[in-house]
CSV table of C-alpha atoms in Angstrom, one decimal:
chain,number,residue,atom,x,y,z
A,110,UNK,CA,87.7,126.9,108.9
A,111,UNK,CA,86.1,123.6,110.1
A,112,UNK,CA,83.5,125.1,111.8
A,113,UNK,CA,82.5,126.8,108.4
A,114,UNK,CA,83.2,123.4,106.8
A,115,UNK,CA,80.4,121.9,109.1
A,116,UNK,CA,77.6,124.5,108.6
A,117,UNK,CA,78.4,124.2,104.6
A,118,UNK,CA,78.2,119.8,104.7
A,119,UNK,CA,75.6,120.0,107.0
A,120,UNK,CA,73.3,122.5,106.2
A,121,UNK,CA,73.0,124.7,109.4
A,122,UNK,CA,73.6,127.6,109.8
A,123,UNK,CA,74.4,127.6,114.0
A,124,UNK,CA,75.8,123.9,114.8
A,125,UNK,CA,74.4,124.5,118.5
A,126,UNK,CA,71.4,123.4,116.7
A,127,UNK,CA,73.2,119.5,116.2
A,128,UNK,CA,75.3,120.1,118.8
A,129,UNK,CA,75.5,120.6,122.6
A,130,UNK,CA,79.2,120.7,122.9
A,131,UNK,CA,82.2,120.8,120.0
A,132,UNK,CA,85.7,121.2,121.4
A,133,UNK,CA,87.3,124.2,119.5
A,134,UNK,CA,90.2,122.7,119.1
A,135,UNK,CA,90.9,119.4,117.4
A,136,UNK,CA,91.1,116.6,119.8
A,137,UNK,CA,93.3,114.3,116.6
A,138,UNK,CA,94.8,115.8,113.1
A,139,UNK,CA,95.8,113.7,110.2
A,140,UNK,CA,96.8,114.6,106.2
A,141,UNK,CA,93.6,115.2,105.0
A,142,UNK,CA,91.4,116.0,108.2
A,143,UNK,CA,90.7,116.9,111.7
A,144,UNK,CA,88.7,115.4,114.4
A,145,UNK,CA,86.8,117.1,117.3
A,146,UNK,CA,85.2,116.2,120.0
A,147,UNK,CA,81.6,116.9,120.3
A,148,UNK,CA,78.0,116.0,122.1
A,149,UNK,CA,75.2,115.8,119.6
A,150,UNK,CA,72.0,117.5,121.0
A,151,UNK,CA,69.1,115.5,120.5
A,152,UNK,CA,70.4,112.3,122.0
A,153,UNK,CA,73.2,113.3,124.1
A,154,UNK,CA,75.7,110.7,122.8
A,155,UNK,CA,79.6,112.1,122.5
A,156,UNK,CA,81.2,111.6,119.3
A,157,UNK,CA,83.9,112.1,116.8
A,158,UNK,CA,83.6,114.6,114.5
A,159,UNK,CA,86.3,114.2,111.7
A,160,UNK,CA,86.0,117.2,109.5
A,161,UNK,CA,87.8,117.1,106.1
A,162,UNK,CA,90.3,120.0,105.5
A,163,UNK,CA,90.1,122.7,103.3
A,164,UNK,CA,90.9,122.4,99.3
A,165,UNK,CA,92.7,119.1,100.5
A,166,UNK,CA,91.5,117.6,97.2
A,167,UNK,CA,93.4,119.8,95.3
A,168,UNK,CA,96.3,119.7,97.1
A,169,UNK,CA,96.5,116.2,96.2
A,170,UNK,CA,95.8,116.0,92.8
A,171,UNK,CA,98.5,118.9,92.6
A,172,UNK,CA,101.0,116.1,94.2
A,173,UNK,CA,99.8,113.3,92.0
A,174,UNK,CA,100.6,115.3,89.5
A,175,UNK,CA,103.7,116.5,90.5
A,176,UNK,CA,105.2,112.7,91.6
A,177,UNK,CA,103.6,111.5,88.3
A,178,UNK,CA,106.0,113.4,86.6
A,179,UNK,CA,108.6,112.9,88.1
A,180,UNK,CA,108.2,108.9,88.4
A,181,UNK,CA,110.3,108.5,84.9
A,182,UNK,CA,113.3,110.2,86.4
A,183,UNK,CA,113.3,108.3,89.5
A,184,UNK,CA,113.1,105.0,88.0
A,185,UNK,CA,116.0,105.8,85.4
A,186,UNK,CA,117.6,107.2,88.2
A,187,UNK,CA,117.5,104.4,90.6
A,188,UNK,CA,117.9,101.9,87.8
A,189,UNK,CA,121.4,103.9,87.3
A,190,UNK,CA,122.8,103.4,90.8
A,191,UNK,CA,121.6,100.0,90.4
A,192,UNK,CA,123.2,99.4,87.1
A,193,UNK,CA,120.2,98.4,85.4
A,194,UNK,CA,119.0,99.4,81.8
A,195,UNK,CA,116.0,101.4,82.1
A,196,UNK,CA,113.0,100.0,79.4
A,197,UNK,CA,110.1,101.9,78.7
A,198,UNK,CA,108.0,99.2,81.0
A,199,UNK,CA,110.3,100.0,83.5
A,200,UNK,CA,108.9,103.5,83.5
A,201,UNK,CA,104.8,102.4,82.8
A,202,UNK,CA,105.1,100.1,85.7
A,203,UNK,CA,106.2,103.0,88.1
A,204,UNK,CA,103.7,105.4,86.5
A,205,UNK,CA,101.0,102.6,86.9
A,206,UNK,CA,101.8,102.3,90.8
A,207,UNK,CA,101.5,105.5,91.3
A,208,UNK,CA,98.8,106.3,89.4
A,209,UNK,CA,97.2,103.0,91.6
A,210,UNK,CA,98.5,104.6,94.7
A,211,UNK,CA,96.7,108.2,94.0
A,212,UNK,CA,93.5,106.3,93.0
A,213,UNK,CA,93.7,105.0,96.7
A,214,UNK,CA,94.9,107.8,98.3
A,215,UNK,CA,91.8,110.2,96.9
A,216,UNK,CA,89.6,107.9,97.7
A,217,UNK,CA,90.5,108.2,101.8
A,218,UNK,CA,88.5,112.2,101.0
A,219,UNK,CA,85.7,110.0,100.3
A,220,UNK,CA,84.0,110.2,104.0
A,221,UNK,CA,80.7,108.6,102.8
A,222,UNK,CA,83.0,105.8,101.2
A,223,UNK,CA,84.5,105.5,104.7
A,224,UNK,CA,81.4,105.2,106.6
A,225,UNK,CA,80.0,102.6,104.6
A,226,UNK,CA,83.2,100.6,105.2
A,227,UNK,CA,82.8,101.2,108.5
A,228,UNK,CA,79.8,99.6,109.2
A,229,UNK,CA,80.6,97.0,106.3
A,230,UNK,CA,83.7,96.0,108.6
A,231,UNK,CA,81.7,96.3,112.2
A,232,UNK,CA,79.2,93.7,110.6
A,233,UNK,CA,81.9,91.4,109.4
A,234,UNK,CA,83.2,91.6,112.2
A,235,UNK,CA,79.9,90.3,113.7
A,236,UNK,CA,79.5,87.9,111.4
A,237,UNK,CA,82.2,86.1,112.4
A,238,UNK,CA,81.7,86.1,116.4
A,239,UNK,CA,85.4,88.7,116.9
A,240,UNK,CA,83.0,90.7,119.2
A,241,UNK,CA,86.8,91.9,120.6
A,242,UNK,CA,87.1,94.0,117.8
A,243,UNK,CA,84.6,96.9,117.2
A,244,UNK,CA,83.9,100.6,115.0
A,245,UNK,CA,82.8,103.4,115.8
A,246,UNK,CA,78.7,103.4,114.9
A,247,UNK,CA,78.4,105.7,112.4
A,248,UNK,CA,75.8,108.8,113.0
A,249,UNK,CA,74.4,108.0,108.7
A,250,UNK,CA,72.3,111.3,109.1
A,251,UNK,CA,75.2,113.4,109.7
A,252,UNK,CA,77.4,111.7,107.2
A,253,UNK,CA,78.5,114.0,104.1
A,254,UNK,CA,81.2,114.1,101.3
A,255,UNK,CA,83.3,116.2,104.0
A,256,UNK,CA,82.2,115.3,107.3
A,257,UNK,CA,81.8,111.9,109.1
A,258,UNK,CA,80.3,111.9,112.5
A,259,UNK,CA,80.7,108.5,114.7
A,260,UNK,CA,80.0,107.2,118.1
A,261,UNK,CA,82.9,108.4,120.4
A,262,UNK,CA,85.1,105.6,121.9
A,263,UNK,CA,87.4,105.7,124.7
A,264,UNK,CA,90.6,103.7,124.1
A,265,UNK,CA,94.1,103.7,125.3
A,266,UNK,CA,96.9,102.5,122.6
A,267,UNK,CA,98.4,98.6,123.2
A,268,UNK,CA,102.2,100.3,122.7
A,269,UNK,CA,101.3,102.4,125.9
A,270,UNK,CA,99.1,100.5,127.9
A,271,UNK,CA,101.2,98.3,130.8
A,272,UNK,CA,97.5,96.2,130.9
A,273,UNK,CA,98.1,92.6,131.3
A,274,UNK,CA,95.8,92.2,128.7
A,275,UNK,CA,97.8,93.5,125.8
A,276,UNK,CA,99.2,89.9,124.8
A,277,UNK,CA,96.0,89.3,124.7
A,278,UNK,CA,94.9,92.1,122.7
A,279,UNK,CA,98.2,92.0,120.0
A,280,UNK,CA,96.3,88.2,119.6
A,281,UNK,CA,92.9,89.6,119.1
A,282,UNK,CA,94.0,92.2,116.1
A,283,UNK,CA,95.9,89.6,114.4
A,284,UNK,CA,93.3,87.3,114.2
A,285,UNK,CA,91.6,90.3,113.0
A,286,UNK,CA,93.8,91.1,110.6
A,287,UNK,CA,94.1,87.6,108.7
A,288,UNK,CA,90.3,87.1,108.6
A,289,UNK,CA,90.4,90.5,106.7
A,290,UNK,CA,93.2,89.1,104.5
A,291,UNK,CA,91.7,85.7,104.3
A,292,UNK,CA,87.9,85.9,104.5
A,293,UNK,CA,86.5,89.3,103.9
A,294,UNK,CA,89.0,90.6,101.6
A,295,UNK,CA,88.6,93.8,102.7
A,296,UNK,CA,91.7,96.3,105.0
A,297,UNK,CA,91.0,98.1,107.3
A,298,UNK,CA,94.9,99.8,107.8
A,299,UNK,CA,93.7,102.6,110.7
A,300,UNK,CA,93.1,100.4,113.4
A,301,UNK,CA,92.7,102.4,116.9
């Protein structure tokens, strides 16, 4: 199914044409998509292919819905065990967070969304001299609603790594993490 996925976003109808090697088999899997290693042709460079799955959108906006309506039974529900009256802003408040929760959570399909926050993060980054911390360069010519193509980056994870640099390291992504919370105002929460 991804493979078709790719020839659809991209427009091709053999992807040997874009690219010299794709793994067959996804080398990471998350909710709404998949990731596979591949080699793109013309330059040679290896990167991450993250392929969106399958009706995914739907599948979501069928949950939404679902925890949507049943957000006015929960909140009388847990204001019971609490012993709390249940008022009708009781109820808009919990339908408003999860109606802000979905708006987030459908915009993570958006993989052209996510590329331009990926660069808009590597250049903040930049800006302010944490050449530590780095994304993945974004291939923009193979960016679609459905596929996002990047640089491929070698990395081991700080929880298993028994580096001395990991102190270190758990320094470097905090300072990351307040000069997104205090300067850019901008998140990044998947961090690799």
């Amino acid at each position: 199914e991804a493979r078709e996925v790719l020839r659809r976003e991209l427009g091709v109808r053999d992807l040997n044409s874009l690219f010299e090697k794709l793994s067959d088999e996804p080398v990471a899997s998350a909710s709404i998509g998949q990731v596979y290693r591949g080699t793109l042709r013309d330059s040679q460079k290896d990167v991450a292919v993250k392929v969106q799955r399958p009706g995914i959108l739907g599948e979501i906006a069928l949950d939404l819905y679902v925890l949507r309506l049943l957000t006015p039974i929960q909140t009388k529900l847990q204001n019971a065990v609490n012993r709390q009256p249940t008022t009708q802003e009781d109820i808009d408040t919990a339908v408003s967070l999860v109606d802000e929760w979905g708006r987030g959570f459908v915009a993570e399909t958006d993989y052209r969304l996510e590329a331009r926050n990926t660069i808009q993060f590597e250049e903040a980054m930049r800006k302010r001299k944490l050449d530590a911390v780095c994304a993945p360069a974004v291939v923009e010519e193979l960016v679609r609603d459905k596929v996002l193509v990047t640089e491929w980056v070698e990395g081991t994870r700080l929880d298993r790594d028994a580096s001395s640099d990991v102190p270190r390291l758990c320094g470097v992504a905090i300072n990351a993490y307040l000069t997104m919370l205090l300067d850019t105002g901008v998140l990044h929460c998947d961090p690799h």
